[in-house]
CSV table of C-alpha atoms in Angstrom, one decimal:
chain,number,residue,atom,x,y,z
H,1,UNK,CA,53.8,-5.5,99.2
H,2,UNK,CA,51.5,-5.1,102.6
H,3,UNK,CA,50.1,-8.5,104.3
H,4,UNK,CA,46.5,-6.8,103.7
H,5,UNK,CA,47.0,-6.4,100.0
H,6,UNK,CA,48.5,-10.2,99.5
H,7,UNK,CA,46.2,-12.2,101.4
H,8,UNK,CA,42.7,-9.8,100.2
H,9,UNK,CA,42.3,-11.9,97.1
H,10,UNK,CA,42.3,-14.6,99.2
H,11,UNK,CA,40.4,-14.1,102.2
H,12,UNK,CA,37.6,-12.6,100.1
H,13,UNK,CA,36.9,-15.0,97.8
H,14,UNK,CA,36.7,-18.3,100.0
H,15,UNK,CA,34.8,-15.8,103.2
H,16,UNK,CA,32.5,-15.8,99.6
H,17,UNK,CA,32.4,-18.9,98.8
H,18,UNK,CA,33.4,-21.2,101.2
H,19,UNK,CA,29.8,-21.3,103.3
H,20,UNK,CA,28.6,-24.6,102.8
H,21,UNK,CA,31.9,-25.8,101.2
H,22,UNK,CA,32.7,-28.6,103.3
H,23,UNK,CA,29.1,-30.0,102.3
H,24,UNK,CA,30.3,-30.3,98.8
H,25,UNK,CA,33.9,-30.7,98.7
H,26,UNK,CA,34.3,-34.2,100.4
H,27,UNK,CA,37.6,-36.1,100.1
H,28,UNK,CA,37.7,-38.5,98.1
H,29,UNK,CA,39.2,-41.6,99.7
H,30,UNK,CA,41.2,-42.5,96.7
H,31,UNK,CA,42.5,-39.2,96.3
H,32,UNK,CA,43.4,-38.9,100.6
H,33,UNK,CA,45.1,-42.5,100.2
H,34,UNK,CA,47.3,-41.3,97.4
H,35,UNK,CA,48.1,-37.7,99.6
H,36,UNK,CA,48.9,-40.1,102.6
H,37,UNK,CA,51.5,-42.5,100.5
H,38,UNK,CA,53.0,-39.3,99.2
H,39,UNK,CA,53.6,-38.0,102.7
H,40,UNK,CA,55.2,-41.1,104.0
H,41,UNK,CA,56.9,-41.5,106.7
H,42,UNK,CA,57.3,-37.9,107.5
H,43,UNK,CA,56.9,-37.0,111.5
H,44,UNK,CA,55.6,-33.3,111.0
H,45,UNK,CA,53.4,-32.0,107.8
H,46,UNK,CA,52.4,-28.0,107.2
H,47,UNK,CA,49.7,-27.9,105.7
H,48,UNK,CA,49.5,-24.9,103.6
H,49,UNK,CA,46.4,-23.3,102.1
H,50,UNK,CA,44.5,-26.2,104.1
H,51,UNK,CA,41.2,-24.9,103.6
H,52,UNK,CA,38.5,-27.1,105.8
H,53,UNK,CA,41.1,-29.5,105.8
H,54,UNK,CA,40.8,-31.8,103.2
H,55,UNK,CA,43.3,-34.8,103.0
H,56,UNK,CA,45.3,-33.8,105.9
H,57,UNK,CA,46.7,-37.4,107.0
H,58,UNK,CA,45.4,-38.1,110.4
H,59,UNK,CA,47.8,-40.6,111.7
H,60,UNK,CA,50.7,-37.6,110.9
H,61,UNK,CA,51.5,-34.6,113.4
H,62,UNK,CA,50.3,-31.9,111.3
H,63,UNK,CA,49.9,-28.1,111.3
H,64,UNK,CA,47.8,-26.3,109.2
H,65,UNK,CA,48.1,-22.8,107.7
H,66,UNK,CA,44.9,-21.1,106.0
H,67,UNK,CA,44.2,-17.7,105.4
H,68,UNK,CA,39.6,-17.8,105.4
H,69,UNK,CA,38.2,-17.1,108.4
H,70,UNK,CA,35.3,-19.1,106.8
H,71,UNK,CA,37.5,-21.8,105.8
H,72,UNK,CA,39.0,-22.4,108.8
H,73,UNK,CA,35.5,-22.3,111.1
H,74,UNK,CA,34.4,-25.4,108.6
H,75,UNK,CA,37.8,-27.6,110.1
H,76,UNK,CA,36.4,-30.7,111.9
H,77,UNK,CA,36.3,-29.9,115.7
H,78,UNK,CA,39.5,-33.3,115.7
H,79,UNK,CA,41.0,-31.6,112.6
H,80,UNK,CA,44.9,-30.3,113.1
H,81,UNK,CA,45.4,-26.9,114.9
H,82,UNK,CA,45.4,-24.3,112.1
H,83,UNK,CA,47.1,-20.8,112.0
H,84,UNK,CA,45.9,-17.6,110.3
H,85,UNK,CA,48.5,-17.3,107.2
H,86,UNK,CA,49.9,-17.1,103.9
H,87,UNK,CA,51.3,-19.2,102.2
H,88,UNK,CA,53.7,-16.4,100.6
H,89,UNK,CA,54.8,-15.5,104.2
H,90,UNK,CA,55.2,-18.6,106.1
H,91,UNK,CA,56.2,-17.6,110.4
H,92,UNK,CA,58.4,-21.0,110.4
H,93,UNK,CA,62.5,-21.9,110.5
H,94,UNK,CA,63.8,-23.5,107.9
H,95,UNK,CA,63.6,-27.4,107.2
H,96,UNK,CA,61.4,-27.3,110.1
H,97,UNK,CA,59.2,-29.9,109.2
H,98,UNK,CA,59.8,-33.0,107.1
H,99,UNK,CA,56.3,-32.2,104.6
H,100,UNK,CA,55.1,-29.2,103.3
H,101,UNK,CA,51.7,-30.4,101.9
H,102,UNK,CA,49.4,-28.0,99.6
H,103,UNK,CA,46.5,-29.3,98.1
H,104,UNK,CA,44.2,-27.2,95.1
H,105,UNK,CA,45.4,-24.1,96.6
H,106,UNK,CA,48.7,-23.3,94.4
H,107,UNK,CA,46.2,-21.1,92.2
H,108,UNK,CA,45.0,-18.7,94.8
H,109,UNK,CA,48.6,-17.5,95.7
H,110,UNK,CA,48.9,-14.0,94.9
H,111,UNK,CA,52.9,-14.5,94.2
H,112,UNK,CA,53.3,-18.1,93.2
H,113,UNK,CA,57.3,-18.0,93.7
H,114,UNK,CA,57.1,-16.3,96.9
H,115,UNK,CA,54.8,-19.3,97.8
H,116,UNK,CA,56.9,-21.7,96.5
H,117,UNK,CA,60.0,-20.9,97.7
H,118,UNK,CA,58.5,-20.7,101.7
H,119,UNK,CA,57.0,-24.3,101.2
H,120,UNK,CA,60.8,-25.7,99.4
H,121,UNK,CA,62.1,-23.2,103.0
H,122,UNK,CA,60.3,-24.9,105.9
H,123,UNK,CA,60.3,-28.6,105.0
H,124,UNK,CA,62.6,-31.2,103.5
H,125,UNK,CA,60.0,-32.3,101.2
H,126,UNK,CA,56.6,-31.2,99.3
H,127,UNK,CA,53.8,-32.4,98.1
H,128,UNK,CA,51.4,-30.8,95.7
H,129,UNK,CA,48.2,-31.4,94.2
H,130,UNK,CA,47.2,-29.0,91.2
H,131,UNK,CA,45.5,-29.3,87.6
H,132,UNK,CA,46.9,-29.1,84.2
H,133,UNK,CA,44.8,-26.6,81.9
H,134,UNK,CA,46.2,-27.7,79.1
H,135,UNK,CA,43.9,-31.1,79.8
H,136,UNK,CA,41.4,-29.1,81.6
H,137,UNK,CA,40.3,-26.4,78.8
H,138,UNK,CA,39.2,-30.0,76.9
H,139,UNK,CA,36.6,-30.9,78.9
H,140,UNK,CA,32.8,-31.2,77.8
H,141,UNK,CA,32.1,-28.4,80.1
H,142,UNK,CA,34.1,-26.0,79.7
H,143,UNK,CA,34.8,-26.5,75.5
H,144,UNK,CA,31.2,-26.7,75.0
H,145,UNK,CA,29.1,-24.5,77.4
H,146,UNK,CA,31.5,-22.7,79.4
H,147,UNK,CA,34.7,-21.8,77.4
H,148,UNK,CA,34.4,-18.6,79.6
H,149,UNK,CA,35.7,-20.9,83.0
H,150,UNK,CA,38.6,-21.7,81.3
H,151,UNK,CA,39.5,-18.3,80.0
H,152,UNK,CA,39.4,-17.2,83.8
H,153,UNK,CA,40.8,-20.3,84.9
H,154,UNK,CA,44.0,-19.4,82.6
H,155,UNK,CA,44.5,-16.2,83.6
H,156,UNK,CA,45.5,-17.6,87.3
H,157,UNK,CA,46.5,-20.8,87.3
H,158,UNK,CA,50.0,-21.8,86.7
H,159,UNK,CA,50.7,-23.5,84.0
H,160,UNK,CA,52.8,-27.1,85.2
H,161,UNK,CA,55.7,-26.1,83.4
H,162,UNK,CA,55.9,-23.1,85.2
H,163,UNK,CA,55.3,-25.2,88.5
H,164,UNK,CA,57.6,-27.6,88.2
H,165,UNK,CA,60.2,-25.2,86.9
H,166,UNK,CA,59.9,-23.1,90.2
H,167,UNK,CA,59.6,-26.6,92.6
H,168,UNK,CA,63.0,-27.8,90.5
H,169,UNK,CA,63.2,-31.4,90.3
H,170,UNK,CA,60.4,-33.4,91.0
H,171,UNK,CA,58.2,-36.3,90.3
H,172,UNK,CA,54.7,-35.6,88.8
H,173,UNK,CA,52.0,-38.2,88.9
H,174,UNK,CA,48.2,-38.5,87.7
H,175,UNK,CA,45.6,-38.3,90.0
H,176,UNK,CA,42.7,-39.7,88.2
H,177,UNK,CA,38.8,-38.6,88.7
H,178,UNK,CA,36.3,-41.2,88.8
H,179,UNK,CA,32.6,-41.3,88.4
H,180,UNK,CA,31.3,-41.4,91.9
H,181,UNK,CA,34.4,-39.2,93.0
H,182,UNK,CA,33.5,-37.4,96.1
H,183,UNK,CA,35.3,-33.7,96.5
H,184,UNK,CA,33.0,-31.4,94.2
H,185,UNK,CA,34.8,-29.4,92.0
H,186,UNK,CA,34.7,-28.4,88.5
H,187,UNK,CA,35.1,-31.5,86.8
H,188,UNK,CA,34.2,-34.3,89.3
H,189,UNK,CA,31.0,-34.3,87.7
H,190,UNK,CA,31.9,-35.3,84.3
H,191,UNK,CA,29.3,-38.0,84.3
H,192,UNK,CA,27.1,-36.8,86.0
H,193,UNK,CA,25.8,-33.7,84.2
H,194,UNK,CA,22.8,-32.9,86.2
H,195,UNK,CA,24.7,-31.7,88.7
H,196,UNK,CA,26.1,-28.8,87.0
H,197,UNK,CA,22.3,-27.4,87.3
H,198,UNK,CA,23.1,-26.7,90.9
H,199,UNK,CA,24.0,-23.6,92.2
H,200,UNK,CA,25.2,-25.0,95.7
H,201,UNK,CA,27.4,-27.4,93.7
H,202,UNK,CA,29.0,-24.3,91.7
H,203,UNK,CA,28.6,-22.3,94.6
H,204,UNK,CA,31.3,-24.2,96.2
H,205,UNK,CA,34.1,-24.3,93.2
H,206,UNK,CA,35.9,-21.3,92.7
H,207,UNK,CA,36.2,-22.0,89.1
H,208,UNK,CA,32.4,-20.9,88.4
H,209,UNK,CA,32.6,-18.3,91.5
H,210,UNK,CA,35.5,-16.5,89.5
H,211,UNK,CA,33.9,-16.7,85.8
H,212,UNK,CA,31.0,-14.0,84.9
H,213,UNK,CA,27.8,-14.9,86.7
H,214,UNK,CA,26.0,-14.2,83.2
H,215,UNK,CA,28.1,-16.4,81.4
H,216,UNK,CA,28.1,-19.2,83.9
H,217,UNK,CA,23.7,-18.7,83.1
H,218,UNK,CA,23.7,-19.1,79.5
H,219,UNK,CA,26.0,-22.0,80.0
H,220,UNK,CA,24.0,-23.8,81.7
H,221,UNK,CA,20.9,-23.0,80.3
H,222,UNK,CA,22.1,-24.4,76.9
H,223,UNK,CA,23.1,-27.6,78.5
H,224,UNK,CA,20.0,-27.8,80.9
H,225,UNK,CA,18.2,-27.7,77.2
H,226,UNK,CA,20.8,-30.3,75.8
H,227,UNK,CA,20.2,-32.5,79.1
H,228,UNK,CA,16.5,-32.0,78.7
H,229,UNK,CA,16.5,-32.7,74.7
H,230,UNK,CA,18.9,-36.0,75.0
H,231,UNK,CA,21.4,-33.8,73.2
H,232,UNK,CA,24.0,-33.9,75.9
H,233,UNK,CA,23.7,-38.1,75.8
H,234,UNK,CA,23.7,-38.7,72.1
H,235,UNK,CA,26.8,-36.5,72.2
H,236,UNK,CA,28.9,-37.9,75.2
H,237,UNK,CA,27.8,-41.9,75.3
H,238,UNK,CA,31.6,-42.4,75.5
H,239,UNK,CA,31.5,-41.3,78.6
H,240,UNK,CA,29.1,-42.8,80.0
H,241,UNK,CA,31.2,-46.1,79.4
H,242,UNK,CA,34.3,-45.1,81.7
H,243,UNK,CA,35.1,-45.7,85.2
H,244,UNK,CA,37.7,-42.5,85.1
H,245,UNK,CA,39.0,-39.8,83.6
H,246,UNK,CA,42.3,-37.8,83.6
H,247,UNK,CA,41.0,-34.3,84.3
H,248,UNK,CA,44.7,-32.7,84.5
H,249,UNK,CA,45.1,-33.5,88.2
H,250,UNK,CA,48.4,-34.0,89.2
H,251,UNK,CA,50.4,-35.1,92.2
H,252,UNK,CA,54.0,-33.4,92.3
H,253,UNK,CA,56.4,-34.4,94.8
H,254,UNK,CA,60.0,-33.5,95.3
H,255,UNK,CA,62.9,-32.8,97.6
H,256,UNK,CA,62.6,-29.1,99.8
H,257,UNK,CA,65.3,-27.0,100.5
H,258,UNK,CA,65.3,-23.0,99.3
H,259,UNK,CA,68.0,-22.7,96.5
C-alpha cells in the first residue's frame, strides 16, 4: 500500500475538521495528570498521532508524530518538535525510546496492527488512551438521538478486545469523564446537553464529522425540542446528580517490544 493512500484518510479528515479544534478540545487536567503518571519516569516519549498536542507531559523529552497539516499548525509555539508521519510507518530504531504515547488516535489508523506493532517497535513501553463502544453505544446521546454516531463509530473503532489482543499483555484502567471535563468530545457533555446544539462543538469531534450531516440534524433537532419541552430533564435527572461518568475511556498500558 502507497504512503498517499494510508495517510489520505487521515490528513483529510482532521485538515476538515481540525480548524478551531484546539479551541474546543482542551485537556483536561485530570485526564494529563493520569497520562503523565502512566508515563513515569521515562527519559524520551513519541508521541504518536499527537494532534495539537494534547497531554504531551512537559517535564518529559518528547517527540511528536502527526500526520494534519492543520493539526500540527494548532501545536503551542513551546509544544514538542513534531514530525510529519504515520503512525503505521514510524522512521525510528527500535526500542529507541522508553514511551510510545497515543492518545484518541488508535481509531484513525488505516491498519491498526501495522500501527501497533511500530509503537510495541520503537519504545520499551506504551501508553494508550482509547474508548470502549461497547459502553459508549449506551449513552443518552447516541441511544436516543443519534444511534447513527455509533453505527459509524463501530465501523472504525477497535473494539478493546481486539486492542489489547494486538498490544498483548497489558494493564487497562478507567479514565473517568466528569461534569465540567474540559477536552470536547462526544461525550464530555453528558450533562450539559445544550452544548450538543453547537456546531463548533461538533465541528471539532470526529464522531459527528464522520456520521451523515442529515442524521446528525434530525438528531438534534428532536433533542433541541426535548431540551426546549423539559423532556430531556424529566428523563435524565439521574444524571444531573453525578459528579462522573464512565464513558468507555480507557487507559492501557503495557511492556513494548515487537513480537
Amino acid at each position: 500500500m502507497t504512503t498517499e493512500a494510508l495517510k489520505a484518510p487521515v490528513t483529510d479528515l482532521y485538515d476538515r475538521i481540525g480548524i478551531g479544534y484546539s479551541s474546543v478540545r482542551r485537556p483536561d487536567p485530570r485526564w494529563a495528570a493520569a497520562i503523565r503518571d502512566a508515563v513515569g519516569d521515562a527519559r524520551s516519549v513519541i508521541n504518536v498521532g499527537a494532534g495539537a498536542g494534547s497531554y504531551e507531559p512537559r517535564d518529559v523529552p518528547l517527540l511528536a508524530v502527526e500526520p494534519s497539516a492543520a493539526m500540527r499548525a494548532q501545536r503551542p509555539a513551546d509544544a514538542a518538535p513534531c514530525l510529519t508521519g504515520r503512525a503505521e510507518e514510524l522512521p525510528f530504531d527500535d526500542a529507541q525510546f522508553d514511551v510510545a504515547l497515543a492518545v484518541l488516535t488508535v481509531h484513525h489508523w488505516t491498519d491498526l496492527a501495522a500501527g501497533v506493532a511500530e509503537l510495541r517497535r520503537v519504545a520499551r513501553r506504551f501508553v494508550v488512551v482509547t474508548y470502549d463502544m461497547a459502553v459508549q453505544r449506551e449513552f443518552w446521546l447516541t441511544r436516543e438521538y443519534l444511534p447513527e454516531i455509533a453505527a459509524a463509530e463501530e465501523s472504525r473503532v477497535p473494539s478493546l478486545p481486539h486492542l489489547t489482543g494486538l498490544l498483548g499483555e497489558c494493564e487497562v484502567r478507567q479514565l473517568p469523564v466528569w461534569h465540567d471535563f474540559t477536552d470536547g468530545f462526544m461525550t464530555a457533555f453528558w450533562r450539559r446537553p445544550h452544548a450538543y446544539l453547537d456546531p463548533v462543538r461538533r465541528r471539532s469531534c470526529s464522531a459527528f464529522a464522520l456520521t451523515d450531516p442529515a442524521a446528525v440534524e434530525r438528531g438534534v433537532g428532536r433533542l433541541a425540542a426535548d431540551l426546549e419541552s423539559g423532556a430531556w430533564e424529566r428523563g435524565h435527572a439521574g444524571l444531573l446528580e453525578l459528579d462522573h461518568i464512565d464513558a468507555g475511556f480507557r487507559l492501557i498500558t503495557g511492556a513494548g517490544g515487537e513480537r
